[in-house]
mmCIF file of C-alpha atoms in Angstrom:
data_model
loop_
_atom_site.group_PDB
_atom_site.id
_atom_site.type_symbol
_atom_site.label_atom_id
_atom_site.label_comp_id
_atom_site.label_asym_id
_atom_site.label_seq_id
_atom_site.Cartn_x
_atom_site.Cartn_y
_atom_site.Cartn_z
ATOM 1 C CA UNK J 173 0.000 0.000 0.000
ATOM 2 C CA UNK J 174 1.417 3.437 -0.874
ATOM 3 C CA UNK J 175 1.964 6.268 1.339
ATOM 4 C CA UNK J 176 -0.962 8.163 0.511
ATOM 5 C CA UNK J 177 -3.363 4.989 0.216
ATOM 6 C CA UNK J 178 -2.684 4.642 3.992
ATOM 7 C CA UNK J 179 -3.090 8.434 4.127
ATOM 8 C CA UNK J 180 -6.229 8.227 3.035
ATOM 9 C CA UNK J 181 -6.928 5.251 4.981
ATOM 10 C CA UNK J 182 -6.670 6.606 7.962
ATOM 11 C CA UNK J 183 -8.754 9.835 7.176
ATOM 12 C CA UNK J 184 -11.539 7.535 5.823
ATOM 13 C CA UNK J 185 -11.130 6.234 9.357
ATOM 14 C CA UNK J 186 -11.090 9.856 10.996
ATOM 15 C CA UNK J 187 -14.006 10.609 9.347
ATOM 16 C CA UNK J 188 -16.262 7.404 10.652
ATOM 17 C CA UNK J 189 -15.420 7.793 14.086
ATOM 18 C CA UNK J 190 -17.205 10.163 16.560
ATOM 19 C CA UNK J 191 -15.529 12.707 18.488
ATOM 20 C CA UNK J 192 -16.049 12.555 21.856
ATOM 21 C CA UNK J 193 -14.309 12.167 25.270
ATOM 22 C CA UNK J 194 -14.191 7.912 24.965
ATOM 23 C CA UNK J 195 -12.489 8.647 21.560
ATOM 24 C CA UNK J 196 -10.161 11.415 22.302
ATOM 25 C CA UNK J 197 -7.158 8.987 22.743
ATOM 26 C CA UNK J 198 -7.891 7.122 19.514
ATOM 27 C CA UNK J 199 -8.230 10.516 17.025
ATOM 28 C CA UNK J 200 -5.078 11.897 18.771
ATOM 29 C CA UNK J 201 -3.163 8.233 17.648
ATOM 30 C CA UNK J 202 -4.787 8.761 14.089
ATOM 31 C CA UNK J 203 -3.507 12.365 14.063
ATOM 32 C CA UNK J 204 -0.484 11.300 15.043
ATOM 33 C CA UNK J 205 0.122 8.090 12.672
ATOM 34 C CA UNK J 206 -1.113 10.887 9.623
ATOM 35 C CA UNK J 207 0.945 13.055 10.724
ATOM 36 C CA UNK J 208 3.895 11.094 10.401
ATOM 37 C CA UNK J 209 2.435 9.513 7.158
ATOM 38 C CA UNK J 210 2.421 12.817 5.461
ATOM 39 C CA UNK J 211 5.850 13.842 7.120
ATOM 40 C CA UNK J 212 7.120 11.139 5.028
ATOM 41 C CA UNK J 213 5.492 11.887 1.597
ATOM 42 C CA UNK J 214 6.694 15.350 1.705
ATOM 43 C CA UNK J 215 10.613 14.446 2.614
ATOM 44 C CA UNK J 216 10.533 11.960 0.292
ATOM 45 C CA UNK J 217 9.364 14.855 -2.659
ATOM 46 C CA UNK J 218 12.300 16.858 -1.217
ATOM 47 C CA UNK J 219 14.910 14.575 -1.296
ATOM 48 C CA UNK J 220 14.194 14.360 -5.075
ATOM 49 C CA UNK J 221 13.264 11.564 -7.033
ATOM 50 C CA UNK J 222 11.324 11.338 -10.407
ATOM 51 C CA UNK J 223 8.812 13.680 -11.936
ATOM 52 C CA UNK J 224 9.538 17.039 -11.924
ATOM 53 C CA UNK J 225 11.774 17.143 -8.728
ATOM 54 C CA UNK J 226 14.680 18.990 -8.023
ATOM 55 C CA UNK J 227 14.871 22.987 -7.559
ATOM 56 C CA UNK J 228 13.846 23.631 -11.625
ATOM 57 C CA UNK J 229 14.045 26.653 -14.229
ATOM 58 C CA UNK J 230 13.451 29.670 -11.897
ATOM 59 C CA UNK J 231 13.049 28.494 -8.454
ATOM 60 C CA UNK J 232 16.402 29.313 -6.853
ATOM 61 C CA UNK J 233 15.445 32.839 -5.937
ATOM 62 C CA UNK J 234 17.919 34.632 -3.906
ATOM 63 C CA UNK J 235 16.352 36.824 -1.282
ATOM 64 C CA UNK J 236 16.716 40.622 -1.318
ATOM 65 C CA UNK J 237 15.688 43.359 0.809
ATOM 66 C CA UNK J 238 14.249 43.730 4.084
ATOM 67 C CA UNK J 239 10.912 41.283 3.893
ATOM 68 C CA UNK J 240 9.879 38.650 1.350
ATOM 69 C CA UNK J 241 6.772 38.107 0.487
ATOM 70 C CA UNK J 242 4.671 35.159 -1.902
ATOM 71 C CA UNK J 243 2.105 35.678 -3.785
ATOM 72 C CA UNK J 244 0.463 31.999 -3.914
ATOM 73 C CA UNK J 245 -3.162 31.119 -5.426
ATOM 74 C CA UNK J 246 -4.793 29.058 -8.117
ATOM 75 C CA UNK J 247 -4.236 29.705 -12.243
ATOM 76 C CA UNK J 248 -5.432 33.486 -13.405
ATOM 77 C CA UNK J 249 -6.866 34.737 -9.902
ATOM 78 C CA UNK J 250 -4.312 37.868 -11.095
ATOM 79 C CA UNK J 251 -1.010 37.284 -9.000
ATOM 80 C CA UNK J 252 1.119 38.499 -11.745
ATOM 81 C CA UNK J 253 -0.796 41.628 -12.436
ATOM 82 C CA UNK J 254 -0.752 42.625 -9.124
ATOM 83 C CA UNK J 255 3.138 42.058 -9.395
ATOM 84 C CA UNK J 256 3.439 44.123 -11.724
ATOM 85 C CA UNK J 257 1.848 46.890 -9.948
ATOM 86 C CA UNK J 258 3.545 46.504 -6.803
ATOM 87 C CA UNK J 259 6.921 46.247 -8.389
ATOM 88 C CA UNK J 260 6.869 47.367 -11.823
ATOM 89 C CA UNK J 261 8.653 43.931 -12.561
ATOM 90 C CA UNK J 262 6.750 42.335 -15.935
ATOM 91 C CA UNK J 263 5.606 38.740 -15.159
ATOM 92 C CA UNK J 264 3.625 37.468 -18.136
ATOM 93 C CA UNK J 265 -0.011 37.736 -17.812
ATOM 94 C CA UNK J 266 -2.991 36.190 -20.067
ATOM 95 C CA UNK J 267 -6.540 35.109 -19.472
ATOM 96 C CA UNK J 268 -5.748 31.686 -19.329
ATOM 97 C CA UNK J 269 -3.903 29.373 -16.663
ATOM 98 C CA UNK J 270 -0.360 28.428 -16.072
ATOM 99 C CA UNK J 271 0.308 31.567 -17.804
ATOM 100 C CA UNK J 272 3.330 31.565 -14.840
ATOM 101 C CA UNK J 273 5.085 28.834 -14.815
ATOM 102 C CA UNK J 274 8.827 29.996 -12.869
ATOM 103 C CA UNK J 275 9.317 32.002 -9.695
ATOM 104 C CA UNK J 276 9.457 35.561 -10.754
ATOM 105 C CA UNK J 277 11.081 38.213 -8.113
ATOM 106 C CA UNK J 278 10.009 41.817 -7.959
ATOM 107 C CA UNK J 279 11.043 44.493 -5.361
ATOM 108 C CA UNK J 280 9.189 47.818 -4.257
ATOM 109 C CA UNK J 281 10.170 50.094 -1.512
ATOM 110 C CA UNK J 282 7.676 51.271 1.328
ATOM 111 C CA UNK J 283 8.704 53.730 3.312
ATOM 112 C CA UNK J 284 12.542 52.511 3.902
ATOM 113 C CA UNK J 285 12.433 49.273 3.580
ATOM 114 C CA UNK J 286 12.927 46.972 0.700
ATOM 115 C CA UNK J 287 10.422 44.208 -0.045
ATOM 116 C CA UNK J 288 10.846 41.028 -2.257
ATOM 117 C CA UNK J 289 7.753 39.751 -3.893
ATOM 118 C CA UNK J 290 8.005 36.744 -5.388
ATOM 119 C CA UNK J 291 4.725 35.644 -7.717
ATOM 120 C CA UNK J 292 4.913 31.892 -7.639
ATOM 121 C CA UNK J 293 3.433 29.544 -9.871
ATOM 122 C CA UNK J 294 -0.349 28.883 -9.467
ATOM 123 C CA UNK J 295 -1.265 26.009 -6.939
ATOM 124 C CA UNK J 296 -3.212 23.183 -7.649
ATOM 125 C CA UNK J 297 -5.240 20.536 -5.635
ATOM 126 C CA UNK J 298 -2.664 18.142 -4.764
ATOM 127 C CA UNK J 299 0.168 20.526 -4.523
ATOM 128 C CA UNK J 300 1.243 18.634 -1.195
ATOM 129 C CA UNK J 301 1.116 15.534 -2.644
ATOM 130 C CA UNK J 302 3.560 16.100 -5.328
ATOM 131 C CA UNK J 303 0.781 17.398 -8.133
ATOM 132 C CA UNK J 304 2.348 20.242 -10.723
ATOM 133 C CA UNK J 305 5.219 21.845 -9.305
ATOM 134 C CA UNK J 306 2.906 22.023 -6.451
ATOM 135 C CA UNK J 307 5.659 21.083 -4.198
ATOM 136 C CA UNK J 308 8.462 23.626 -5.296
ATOM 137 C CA UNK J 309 5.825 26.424 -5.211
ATOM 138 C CA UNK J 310 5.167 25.487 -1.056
ATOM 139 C CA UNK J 311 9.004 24.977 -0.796
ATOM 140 C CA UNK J 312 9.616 29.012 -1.890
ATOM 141 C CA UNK J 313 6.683 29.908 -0.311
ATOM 142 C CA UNK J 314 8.373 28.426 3.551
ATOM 143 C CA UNK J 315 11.284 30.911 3.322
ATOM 144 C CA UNK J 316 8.392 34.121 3.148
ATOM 145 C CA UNK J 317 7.878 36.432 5.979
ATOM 146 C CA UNK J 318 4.458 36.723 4.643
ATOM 147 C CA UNK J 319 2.046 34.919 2.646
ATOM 148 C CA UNK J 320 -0.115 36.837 -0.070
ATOM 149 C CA UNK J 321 -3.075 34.494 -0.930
ATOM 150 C CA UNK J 322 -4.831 36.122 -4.001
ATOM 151 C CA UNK J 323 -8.301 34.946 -4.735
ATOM 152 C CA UNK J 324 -10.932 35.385 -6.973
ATOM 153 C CA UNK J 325 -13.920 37.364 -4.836
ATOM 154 C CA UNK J 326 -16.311 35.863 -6.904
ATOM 155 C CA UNK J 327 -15.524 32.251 -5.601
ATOM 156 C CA UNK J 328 -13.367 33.166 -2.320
ATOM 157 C CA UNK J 329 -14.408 30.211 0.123
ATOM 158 C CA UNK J 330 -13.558 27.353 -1.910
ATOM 159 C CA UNK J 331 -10.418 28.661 -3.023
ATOM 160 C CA UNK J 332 -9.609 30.040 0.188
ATOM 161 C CA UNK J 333 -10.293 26.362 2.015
ATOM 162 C CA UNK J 334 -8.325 24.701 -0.942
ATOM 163 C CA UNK J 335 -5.083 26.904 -0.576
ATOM 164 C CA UNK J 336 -4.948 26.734 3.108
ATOM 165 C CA UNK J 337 -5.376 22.702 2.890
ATOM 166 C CA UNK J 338 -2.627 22.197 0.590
ATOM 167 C CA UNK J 339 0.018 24.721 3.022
ATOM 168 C CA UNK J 340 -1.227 23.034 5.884
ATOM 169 C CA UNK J 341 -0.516 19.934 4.456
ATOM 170 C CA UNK J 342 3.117 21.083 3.439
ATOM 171 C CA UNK J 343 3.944 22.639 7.330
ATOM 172 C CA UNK J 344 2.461 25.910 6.940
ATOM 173 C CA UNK J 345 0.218 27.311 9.742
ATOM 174 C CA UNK J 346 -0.959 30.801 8.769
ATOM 175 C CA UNK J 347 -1.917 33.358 11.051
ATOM 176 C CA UNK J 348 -0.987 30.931 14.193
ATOM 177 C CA UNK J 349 1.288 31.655 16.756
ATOM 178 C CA UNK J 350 3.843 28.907 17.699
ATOM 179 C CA UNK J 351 2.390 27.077 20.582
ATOM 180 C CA UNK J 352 4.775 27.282 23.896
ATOM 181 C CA UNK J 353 4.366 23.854 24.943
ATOM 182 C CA UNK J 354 7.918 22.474 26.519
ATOM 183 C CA UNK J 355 8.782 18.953 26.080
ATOM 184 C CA UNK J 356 12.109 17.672 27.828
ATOM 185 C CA UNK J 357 12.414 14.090 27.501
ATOM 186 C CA UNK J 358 14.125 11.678 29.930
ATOM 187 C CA UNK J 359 14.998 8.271 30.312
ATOM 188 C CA UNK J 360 12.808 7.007 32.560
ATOM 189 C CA UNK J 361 9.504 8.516 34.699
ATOM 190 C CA UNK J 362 6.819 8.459 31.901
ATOM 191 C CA UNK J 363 5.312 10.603 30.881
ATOM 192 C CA UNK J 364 4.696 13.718 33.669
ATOM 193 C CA UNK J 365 1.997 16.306 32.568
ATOM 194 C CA UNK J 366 1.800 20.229 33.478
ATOM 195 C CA UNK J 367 -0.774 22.688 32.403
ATOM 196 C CA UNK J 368 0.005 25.604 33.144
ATOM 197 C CA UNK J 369 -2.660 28.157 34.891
ATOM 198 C CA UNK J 370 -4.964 29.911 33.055
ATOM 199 C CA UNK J 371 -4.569 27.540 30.248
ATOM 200 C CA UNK J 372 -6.435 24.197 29.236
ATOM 201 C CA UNK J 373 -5.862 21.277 26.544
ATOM 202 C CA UNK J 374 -8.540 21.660 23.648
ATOM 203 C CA UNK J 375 -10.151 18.319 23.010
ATOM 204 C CA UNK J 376 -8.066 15.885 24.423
ATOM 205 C CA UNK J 377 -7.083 14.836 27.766
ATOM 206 C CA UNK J 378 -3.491 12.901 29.592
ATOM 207 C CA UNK J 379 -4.506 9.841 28.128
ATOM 208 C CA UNK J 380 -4.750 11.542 24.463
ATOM 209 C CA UNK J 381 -1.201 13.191 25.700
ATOM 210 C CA UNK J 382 0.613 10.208 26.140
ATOM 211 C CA UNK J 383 -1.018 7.658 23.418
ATOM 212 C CA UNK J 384 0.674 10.802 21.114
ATOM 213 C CA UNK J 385 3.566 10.530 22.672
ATOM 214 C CA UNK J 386 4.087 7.259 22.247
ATOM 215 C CA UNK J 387 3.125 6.985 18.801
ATOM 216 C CA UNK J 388 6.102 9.414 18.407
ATOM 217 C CA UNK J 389 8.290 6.801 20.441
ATOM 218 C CA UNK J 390 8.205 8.878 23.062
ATOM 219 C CA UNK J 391 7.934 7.357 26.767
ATOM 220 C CA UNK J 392 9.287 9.177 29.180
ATOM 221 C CA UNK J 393 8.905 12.677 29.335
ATOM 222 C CA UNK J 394 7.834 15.913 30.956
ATOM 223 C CA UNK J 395 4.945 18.109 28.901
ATOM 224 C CA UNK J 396 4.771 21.544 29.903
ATOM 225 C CA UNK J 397 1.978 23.907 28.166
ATOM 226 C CA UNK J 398 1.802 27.348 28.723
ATOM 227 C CA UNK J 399 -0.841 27.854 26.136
ATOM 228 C CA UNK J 400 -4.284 26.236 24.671
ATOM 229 C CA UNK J 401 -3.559 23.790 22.786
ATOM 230 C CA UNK J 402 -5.057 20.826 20.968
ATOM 231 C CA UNK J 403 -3.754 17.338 19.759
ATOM 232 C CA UNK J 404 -2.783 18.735 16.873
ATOM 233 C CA UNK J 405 -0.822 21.870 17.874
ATOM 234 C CA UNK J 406 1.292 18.837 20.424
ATOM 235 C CA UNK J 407 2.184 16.974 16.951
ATOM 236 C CA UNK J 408 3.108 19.922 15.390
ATOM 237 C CA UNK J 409 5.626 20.866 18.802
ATOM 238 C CA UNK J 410 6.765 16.783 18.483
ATOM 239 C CA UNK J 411 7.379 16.994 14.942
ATOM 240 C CA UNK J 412 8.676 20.072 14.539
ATOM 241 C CA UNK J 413 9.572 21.721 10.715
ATOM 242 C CA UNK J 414 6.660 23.926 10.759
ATOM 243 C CA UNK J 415 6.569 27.790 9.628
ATOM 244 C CA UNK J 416 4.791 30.132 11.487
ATOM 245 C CA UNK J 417 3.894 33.018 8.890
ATOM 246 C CA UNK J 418 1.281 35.927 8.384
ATOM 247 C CA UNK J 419 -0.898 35.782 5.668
ATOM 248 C CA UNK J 420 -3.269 38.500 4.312
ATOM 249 C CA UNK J 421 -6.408 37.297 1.682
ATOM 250 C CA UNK J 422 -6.350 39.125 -1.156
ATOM 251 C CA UNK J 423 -9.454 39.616 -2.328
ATOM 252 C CA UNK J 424 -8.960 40.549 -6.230
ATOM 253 C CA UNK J 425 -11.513 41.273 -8.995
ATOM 254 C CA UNK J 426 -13.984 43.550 -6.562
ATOM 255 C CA UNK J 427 -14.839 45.778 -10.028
ATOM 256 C CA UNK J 428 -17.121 42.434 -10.139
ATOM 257 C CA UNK J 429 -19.161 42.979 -7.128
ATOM 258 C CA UNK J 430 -21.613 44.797 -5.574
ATOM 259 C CA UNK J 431 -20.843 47.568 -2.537
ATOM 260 C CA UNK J 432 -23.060 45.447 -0.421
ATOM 261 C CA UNK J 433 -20.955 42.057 -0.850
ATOM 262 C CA UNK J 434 -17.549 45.239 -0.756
ATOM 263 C CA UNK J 435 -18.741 45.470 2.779
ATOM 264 C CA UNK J 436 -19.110 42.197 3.940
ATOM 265 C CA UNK J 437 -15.498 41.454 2.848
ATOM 266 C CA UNK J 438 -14.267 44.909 4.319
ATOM 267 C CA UNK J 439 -15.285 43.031 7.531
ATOM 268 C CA UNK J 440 -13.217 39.960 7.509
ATOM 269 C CA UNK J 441 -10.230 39.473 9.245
ATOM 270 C CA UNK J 442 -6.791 39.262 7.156
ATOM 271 C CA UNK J 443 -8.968 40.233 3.975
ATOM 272 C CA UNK J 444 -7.695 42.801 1.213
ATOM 273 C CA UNK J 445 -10.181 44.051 -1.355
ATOM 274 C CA UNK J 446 -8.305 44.976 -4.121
ATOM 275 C CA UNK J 447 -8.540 44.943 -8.242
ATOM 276 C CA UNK J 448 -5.251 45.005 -9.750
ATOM 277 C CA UNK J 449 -6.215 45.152 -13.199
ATOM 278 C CA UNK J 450 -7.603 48.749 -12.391
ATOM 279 C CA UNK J 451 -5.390 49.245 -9.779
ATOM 280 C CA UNK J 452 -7.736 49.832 -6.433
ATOM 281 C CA UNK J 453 -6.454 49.604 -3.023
ATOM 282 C CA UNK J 454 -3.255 49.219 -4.381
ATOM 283 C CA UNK J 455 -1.820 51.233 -2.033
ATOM 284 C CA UNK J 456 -4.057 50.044 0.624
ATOM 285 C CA UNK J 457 -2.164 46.579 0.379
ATOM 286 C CA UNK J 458 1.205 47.730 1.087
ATOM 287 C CA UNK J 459 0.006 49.502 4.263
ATOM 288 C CA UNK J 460 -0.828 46.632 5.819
#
């Protein structure tokens, strides 16, 4: 069975069971076992092998200024128009998709400081499982200080959910800070658990603590968190090789839609209305 049969074995298996407290222990092993599963699909992309792999025609981009940022999104949502307007660097655009198909580095100044944009190939579904160039497109995008998503505002939610599956798959947690949870393991004890005040574990309990541990072959150890934190932010502390990054939506094509449905985006959290083919907002996006 391949790698990502058992992959989706095991979320088939996710799916069918029930969350509750009797089940806790068993999702946090699943997590755990995927977790690992996936871990392994994406080193073995990066260590190279067939198809595409390797650093290719344009991906080798050596970083400039003060800040780099990626522009990331699906084929013709209008990432390399907007890089062109940010940076006055010319990154072919066209109606169609795959119009960009290398890594192409602009700079612009704000204020004093010196920002790299880099507009990245467009993403597809399966990116994180090796799909396109997928792969080398998440790879650029983990050395970013900030992550541009640009979307289509005419069909933001599924795009939106798409993109963020396919980072999160990769090691990318967006808008997340780094949980502070301390693990300093020993050789013997088990496994010795500390919450710290004012904090709680989200949907799991000891026993979900340690049947993750040990998945991870870990047995003896002492947990410390000094935040909330859920089975899945203790895998991501265990495993380790995630990136912690901003991220701001950018909500392109709003010539398209009414001042009403302007409005309700206006009131979203991390969202940028912009239209880069006429230019709005522009300016708006660098401020933030």
């Amino acid at each position: 069975m391949s790698t990502l049969d058992r992959i989706n074995e095991i979320e088939q298996e996710m799916a069918r069971t029930q969350k509750n407290k009797a089940t806790n222990a068993h999702l946090g092993r699943l997590k755990a076992k995927l977790a690992k599963l996936k871990t392994e699909l994406v080193s073995g992309s990066k260590s190279g092998g067939g198809g595409g792999g390797g650093g290719g025609e344009g991906f080798d981009v050596k970083a400039t200024g003060n800040a780099r940022v990626g522009l990331i999104g699906f084929p013709s949502v209008g990432k390399s128009t907007l890089l062109n307007k940010l940076t006055g660097t010319f990154s072919e655009t066209a109606a169609y998709e795959f119009t960009t198909l290398t890594c192409v580095p602009g700079v612009y100044t704000y204020k004093v400081a010196k920002v790299q944009v880099l507009d990245l190939p467009g993403i597809i579904e399966g990116a994180k499982d090796g799909k396109g160039r997928g792969k080398q497109v998440i790879s650029v995008a983990m050395t970013c200080s900030l992550i541009l998503i640009c979307l289509d505002v005419t069909k933001p939610l599924t795009q939106k959910r798409k993109i963020e599956h396919e980072l999160e798959g990769f090691g990318m947690r967006l808008n997340k800070k780094e949980p502070n949870i301390i693990i300093t393991k020993s050789d013997k004890g088990g496994i010795n658990i500390t919450v710290a005040p004012g904090y709680r574990l989200i949907g799991m309990d000891e026993e979900t603590v340690v049947t993750i541990c040990k998945e991870f072959r870990i047995t003896n150890a002492s947990i410390v968190f000094r935040c909330n934190a859920s089975s899945d932010d203790l895998i991501d502390v265990i495993e380790g090789g995630r990136k912690y990054v901003p991220c701001l939506y950018v909500m392109n094509k709003i010539d398209s839609i009414t001042i009403e449905e302007l409005d309700v985006i206006c009131k979203c959290p991390h969202y940028v209305p912009i239209s880069a083919d006429l230019g709005w907002n522009i300016d708006g996006l660098k401020d933030k």
